[in-house]
mmCIF file of C-alpha atoms and ligand atoms in Angstrom:
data_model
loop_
_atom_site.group_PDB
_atom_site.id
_atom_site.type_symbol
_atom_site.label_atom_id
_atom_site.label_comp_id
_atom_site.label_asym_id
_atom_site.label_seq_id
_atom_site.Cartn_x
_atom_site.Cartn_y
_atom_site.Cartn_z
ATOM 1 C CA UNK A 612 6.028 -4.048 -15.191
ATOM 2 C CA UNK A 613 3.884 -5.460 -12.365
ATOM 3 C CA UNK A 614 5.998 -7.172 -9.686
ATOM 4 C CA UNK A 615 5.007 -9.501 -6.744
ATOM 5 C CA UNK A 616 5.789 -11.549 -3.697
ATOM 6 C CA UNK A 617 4.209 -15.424 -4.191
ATOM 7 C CA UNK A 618 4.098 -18.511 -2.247
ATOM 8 C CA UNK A 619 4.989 -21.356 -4.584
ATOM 9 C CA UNK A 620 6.607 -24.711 -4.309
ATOM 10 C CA UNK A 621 6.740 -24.329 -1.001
ATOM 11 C CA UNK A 622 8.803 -21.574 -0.462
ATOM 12 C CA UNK A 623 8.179 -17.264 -1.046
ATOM 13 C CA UNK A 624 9.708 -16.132 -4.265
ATOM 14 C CA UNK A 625 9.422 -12.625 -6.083
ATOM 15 C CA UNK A 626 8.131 -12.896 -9.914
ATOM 16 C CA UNK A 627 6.838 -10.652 -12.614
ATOM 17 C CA UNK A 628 3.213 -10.475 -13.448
ATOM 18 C CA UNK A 629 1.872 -10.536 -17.516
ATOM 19 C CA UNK A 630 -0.530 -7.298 -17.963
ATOM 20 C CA UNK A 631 -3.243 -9.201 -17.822
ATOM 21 C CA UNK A 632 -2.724 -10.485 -14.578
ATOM 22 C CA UNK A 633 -3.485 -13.917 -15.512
ATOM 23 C CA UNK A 634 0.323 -15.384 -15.471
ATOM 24 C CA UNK A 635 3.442 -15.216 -13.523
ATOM 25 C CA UNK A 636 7.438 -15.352 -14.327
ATOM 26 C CA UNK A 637 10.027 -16.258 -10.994
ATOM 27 C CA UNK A 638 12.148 -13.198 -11.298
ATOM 28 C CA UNK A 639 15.134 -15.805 -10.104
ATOM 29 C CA UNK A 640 14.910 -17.071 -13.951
ATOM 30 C CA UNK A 641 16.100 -13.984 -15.057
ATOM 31 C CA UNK A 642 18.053 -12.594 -12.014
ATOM 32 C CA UNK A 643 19.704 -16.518 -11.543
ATOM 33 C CA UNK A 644 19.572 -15.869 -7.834
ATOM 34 C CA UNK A 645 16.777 -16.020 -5.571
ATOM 35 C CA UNK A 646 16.006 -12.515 -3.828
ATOM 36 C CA UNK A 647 13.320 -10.916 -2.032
ATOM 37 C CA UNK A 648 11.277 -7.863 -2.291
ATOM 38 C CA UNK A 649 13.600 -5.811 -0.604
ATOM 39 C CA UNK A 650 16.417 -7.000 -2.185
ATOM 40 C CA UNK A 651 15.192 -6.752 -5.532
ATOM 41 C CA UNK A 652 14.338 -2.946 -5.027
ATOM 42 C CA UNK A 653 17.575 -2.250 -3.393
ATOM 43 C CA UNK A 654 19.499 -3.467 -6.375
ATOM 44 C CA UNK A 655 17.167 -2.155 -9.116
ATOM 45 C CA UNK A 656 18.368 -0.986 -12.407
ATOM 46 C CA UNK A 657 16.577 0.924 -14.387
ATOM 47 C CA UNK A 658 17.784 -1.012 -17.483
ATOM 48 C CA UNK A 659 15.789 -4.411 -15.747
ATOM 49 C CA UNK A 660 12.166 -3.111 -16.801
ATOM 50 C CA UNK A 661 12.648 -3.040 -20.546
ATOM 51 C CA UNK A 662 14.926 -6.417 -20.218
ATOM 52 C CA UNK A 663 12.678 -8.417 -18.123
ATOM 53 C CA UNK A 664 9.398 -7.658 -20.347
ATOM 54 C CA UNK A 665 11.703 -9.421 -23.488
ATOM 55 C CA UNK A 666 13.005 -11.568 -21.349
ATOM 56 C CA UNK A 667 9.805 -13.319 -20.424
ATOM 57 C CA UNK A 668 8.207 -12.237 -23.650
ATOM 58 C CA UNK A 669 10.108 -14.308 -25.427
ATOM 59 C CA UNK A 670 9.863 -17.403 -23.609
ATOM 60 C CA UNK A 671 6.124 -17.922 -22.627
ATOM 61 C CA UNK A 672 6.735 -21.436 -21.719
ATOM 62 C CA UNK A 673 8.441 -19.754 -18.375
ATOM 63 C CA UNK A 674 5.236 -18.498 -16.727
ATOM 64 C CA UNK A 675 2.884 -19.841 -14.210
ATOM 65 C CA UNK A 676 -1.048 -19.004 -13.902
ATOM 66 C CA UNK A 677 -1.363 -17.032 -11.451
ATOM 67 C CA UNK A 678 -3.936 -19.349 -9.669
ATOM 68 C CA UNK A 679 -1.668 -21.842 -9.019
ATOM 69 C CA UNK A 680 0.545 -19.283 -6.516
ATOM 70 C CA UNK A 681 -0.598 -17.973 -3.752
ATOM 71 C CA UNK A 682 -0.081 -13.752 -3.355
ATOM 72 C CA UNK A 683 1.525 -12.706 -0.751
ATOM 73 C CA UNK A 684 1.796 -8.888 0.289
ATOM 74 C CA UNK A 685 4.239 -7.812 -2.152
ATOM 75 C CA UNK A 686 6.770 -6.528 0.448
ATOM 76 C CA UNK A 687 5.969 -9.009 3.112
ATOM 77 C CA UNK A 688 8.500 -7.906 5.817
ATOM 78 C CA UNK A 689 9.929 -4.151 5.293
ATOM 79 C CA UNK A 690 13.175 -3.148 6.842
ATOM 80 C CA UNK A 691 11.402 -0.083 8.915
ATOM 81 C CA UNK A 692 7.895 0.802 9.442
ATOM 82 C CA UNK A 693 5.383 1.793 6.912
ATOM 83 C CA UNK A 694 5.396 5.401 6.895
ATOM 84 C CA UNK A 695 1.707 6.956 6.623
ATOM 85 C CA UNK A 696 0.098 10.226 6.038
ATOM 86 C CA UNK A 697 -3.273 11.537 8.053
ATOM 87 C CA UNK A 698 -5.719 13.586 6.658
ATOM 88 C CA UNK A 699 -5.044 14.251 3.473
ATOM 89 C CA UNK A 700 -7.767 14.580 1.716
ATOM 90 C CA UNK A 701 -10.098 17.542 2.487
ATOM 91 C CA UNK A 702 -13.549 15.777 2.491
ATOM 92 C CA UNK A 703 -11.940 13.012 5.061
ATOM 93 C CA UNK A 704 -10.169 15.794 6.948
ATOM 94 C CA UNK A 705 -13.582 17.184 7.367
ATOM 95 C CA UNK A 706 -15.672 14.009 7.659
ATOM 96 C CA UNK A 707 -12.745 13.251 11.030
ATOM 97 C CA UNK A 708 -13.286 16.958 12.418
ATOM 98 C CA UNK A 709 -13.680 17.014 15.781
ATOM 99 C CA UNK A 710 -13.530 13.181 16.413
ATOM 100 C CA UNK A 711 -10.187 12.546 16.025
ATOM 101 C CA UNK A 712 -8.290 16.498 16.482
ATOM 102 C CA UNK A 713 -9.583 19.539 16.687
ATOM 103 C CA UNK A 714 -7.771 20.587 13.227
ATOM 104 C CA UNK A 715 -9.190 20.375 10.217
ATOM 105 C CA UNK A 716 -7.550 20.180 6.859
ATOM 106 C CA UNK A 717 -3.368 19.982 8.351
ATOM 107 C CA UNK A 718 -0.634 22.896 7.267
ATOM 108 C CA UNK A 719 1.713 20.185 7.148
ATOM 109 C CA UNK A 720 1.481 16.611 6.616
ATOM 110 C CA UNK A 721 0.836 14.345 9.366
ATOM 111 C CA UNK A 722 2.988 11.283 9.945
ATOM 112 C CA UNK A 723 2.567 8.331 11.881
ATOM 113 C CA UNK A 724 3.991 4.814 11.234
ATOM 114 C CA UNK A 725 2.287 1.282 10.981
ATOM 115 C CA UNK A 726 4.858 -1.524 12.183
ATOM 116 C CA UNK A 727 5.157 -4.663 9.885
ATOM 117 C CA UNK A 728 3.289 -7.242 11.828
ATOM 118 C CA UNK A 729 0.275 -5.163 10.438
ATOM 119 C CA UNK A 730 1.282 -6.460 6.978
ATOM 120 C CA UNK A 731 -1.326 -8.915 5.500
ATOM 121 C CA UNK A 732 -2.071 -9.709 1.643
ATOM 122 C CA UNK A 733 -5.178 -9.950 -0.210
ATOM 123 C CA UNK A 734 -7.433 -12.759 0.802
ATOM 124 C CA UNK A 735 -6.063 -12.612 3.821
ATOM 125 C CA UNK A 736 -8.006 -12.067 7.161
ATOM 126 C CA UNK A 737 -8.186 -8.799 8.954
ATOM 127 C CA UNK A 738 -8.649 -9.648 12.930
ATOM 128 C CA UNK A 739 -10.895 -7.280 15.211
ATOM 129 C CA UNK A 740 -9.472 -7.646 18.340
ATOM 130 C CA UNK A 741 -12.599 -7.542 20.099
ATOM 131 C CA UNK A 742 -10.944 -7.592 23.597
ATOM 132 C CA UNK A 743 -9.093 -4.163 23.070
ATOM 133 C CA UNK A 744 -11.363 -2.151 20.548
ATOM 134 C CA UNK A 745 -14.780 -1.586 19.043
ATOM 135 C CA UNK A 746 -14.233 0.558 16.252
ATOM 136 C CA UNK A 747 -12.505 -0.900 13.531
ATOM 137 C CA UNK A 748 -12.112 1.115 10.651
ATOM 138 C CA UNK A 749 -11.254 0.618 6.380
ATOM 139 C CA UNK A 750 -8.949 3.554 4.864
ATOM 140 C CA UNK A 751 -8.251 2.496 0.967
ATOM 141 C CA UNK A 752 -4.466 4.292 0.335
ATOM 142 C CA UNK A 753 -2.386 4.452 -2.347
ATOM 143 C CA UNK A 754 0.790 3.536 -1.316
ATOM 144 C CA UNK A 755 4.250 4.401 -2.658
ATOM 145 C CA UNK A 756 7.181 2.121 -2.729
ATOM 146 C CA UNK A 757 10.228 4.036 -2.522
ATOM 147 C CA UNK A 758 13.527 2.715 -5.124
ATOM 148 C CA UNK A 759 16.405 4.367 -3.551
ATOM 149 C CA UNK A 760 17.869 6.174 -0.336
ATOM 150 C CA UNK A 761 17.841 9.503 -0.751
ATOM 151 C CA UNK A 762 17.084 12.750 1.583
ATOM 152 C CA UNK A 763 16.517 16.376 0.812
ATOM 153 C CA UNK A 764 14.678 15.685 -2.420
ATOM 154 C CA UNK A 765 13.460 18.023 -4.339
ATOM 155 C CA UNK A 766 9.849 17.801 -5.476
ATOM 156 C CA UNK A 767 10.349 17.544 -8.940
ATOM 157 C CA UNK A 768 13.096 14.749 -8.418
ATOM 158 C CA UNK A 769 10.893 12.784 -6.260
ATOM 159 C CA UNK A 770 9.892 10.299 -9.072
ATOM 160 C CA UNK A 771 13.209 9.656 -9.332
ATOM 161 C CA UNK A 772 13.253 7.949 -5.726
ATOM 162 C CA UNK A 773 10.004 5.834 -6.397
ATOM 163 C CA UNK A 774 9.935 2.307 -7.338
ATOM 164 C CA UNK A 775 6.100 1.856 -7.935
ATOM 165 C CA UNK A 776 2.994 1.705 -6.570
ATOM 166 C CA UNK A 777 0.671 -0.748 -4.457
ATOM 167 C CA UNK A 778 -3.365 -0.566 -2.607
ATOM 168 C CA UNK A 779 -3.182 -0.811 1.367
ATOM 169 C CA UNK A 780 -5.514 -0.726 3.876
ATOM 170 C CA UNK A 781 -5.049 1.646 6.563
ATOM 171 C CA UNK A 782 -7.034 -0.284 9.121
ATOM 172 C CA UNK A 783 -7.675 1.381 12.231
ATOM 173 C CA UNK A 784 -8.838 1.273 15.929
ATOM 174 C CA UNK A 785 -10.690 4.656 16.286
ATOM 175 C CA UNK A 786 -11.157 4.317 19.846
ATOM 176 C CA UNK A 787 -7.702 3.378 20.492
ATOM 177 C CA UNK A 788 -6.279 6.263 18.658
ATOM 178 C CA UNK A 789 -8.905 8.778 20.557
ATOM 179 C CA UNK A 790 -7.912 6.844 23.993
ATOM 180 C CA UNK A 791 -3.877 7.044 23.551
ATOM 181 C CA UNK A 792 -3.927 10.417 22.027
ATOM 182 C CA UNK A 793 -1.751 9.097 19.883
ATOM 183 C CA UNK A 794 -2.083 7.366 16.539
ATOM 184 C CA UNK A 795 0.494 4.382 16.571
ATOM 185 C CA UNK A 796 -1.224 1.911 18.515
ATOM 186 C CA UNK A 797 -4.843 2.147 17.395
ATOM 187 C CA UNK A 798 -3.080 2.106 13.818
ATOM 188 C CA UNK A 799 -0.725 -0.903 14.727
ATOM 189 C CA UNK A 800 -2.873 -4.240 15.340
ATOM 190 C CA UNK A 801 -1.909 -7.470 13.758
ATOM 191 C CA UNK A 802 -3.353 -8.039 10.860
ATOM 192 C CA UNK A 803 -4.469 -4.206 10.041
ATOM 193 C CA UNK A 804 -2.862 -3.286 7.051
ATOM 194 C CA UNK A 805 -3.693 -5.523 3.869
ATOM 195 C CA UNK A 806 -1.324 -4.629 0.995
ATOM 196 C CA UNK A 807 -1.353 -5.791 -2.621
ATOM 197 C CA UNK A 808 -1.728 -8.045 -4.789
ATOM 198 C CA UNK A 809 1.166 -6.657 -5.696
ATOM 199 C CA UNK A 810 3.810 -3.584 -6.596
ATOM 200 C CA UNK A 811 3.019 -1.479 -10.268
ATOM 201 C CA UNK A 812 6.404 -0.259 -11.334
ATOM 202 C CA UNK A 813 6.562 3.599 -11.826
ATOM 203 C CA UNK A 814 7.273 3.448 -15.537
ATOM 204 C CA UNK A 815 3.589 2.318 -16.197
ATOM 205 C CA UNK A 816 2.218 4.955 -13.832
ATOM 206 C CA UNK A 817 4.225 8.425 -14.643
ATOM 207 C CA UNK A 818 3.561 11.297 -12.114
ATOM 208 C CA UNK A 819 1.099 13.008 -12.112
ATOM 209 C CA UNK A 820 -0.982 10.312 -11.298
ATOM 210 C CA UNK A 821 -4.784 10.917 -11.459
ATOM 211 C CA UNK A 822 -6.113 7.308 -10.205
ATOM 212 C CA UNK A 823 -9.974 6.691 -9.005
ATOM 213 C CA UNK A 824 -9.554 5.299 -5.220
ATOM 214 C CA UNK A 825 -12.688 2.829 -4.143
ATOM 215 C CA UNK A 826 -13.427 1.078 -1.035
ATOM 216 C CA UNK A 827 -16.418 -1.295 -0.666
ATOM 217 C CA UNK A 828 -17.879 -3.130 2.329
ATOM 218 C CA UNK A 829 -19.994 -5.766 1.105
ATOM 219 C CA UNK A 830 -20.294 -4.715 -1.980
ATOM 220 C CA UNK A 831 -21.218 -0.989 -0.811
ATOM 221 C CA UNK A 832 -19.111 1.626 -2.039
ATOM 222 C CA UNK A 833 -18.143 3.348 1.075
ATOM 223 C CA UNK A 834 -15.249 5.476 -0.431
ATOM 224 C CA UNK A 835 -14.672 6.995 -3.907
ATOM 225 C CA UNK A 836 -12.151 10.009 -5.126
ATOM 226 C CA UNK A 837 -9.185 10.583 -7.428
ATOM 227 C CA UNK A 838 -5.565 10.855 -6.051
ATOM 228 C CA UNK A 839 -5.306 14.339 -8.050
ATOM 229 C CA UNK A 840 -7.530 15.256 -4.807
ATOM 230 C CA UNK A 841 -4.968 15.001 -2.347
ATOM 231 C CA UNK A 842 -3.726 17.668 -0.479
ATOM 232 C CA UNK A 843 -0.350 17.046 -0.360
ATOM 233 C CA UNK A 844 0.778 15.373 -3.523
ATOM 234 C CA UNK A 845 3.586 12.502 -4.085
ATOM 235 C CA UNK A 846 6.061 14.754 -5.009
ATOM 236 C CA UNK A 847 5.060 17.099 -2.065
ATOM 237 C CA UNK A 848 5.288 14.295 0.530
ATOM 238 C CA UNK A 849 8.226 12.871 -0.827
ATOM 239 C CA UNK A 850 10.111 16.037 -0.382
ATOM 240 C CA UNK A 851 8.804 17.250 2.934
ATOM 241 C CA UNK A 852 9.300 14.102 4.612
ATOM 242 C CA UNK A 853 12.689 13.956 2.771
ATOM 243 C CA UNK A 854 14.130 16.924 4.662
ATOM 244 C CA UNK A 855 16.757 15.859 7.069
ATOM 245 C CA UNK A 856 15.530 12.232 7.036
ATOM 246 C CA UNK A 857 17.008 9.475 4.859
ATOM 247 C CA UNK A 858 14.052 7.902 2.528
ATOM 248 C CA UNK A 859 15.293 4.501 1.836
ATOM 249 C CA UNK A 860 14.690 1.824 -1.070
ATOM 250 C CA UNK A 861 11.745 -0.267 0.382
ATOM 251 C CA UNK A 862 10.525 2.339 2.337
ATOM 252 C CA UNK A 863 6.589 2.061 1.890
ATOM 253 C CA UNK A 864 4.832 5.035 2.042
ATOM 254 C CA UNK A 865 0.875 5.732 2.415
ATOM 255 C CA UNK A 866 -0.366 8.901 1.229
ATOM 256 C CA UNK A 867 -3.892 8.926 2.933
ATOM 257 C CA UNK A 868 -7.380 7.909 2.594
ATOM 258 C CA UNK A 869 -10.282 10.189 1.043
ATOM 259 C CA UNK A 870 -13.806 10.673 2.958
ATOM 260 C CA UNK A 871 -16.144 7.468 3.699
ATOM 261 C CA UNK A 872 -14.362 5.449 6.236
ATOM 262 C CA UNK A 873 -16.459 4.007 9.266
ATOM 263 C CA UNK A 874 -16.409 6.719 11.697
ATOM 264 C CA UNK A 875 -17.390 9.746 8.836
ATOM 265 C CA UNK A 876 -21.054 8.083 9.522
ATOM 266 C CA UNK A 877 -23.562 8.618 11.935
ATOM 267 C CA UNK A 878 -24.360 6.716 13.685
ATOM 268 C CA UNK A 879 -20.365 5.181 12.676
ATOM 269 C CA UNK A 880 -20.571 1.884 10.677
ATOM 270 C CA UNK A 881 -17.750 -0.470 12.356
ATOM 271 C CA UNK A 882 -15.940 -3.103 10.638
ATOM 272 C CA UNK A 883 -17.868 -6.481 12.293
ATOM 273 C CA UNK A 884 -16.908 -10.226 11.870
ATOM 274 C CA UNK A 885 -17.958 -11.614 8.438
ATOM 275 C CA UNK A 886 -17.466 -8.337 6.212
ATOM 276 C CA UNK A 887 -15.705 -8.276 2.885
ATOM 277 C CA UNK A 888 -13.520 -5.334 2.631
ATOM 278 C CA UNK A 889 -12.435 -4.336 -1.613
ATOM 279 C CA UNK A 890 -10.018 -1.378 -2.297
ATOM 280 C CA UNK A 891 -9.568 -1.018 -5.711
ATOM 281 C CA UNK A 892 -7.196 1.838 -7.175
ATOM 282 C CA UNK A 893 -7.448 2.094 -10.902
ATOM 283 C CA UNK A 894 -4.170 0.849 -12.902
ATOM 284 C CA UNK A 895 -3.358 -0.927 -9.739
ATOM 285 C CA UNK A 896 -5.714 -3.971 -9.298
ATOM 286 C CA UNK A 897 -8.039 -5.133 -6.249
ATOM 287 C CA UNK A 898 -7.069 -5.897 -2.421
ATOM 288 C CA UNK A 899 -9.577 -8.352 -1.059
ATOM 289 C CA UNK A 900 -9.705 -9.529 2.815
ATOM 290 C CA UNK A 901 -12.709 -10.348 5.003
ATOM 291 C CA UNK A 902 -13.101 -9.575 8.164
ATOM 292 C CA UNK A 903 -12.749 -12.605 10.944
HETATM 293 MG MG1 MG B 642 -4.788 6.323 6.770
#
């Protein structure tokens, strides 16, 4: 199943999206209350995926084409922070040597968080900020949506914690995050971290998943690898973060961008008013914005 946030009739609702991803069915047709994207994924059965496909299947005259809504990101206002993951992926790891820390490929995972205002969906415009930074950046992620709260979790029961699967982009200011020797701020601007179009449900995408990753800048293909290439898989992240810290349902989690971004080049190529930014993850679907 394929689940996302819209803007319809005037108000946000949560539907279900046809394989295709030509159509749309409100999820409060078959729920008969209206909830959001949190809410949904807080009270998800497992039992819902096979009864919402008949559900809908069997009464086409429900859905909507999907160009008559508008997307929005599919989990437009979290309850925490998105949690993200640096480096890991070798070739970035050693594309960012030296520029951003002196280590190279990390022991451990590295964590840093992305507050919500950062949340835009696709089509959406990603601002530059010109007055604080220079060096905005594109990171194409897979991102996890976690399903339920849960802490010390073993690897091989992380899939059990997951609720799908979405694109974001980790947008960041490079020379903020070299000047505050610190991530969080240069990864925290409004506007700098597209997500969508929208949430694939882990029963269409069983672990492991082996997905091609893309990012294009006008229509250049600035980043390109498989999510079998991370160094610390889902399951591994899931579990080490896990330890003594409650995951909970609508926790979003980014697992990391492979090499290309921006600052890899040299001299570094920038994010500058006018560009189209695409990350595409196979299985998953497209996340457009342009840059204002
Ligand atoms: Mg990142």
């Amino acid at each position: 199943m394929i689940y996302a946030t819209i803007y319809y009739n005037g108000k946000q609702e949560i539907c279900s999206v046809d394989p295709e991803g030509n159509r749309v069915f409100l999820l409060s047709e078959f729920l008969d209350s209206e909830k959001n994207m949190n809410e949904f994924i807080e009270e998800y059965n497992d039992e819902w995926t096979d009864q919402i496909a008949f559900f809908f299947g069997t009464r086409p005259n429900l859905s909507i084409p999907l160009d008559e809504v508008k997307l929005l990101a599919p989990i437009p206002n979290p309850k925490r922070n998105l949690i993200c993951v640096g480096k890991n992926f070798v070739a970035h790891a050693d594309e960012l040597d030296s520029k951003i820390f002196s280590d190279n490929v990390p022991k451990h995972p590295i964590y840093f968080t992305k507050p919500d205002h950062t949340i835009i969906a696709t089509g959406e415009d990603i601002l530059l900020h010109e007055n604080i930074t220079k060096e905005v950046d594109y990171e194409v992620e897979l991102a996890v949506v976690i399903g339920k709260n849960g802490s010390d979790i073993p690897a091989e029961k992380a899939e059990e914690y997951i609720f799908g699967y979405t694109i974001a982009n980790d947008i960041s200011a490079r020379d903020l995050q070299n000047r505050h020797e610190q991530w969080y701020k240069g990864k925290s601007l409004k506007t700098h971290c597209p997500m969508g179009p929208w949430i694939i449900h882990k029963s269409m995408l069983p672990l492991p998943l082996s997905l091609e990753l893309k990012c294009y800048v006008n229509n250049e293909l600035r980043q390109h690898a498989n999510t079998k290439d991370m160094v610390f898989d889902i399951p591994a992240l899931i579990s080490d973060l896990s330890r003594g810290f409650e995951l909970k349902a609508g926790d979003i989690l980014l697992t990391g961008t492979p090499a290309g971004v921006g600052m890899g080049f040299d001299p570094p190529r920038y994010l500058k008013s006018g560009d189209e930014v695409i990350c595409q993850i196979e299985k998953i679907g497209v996340l457009s914005n342009k840059v204002k």
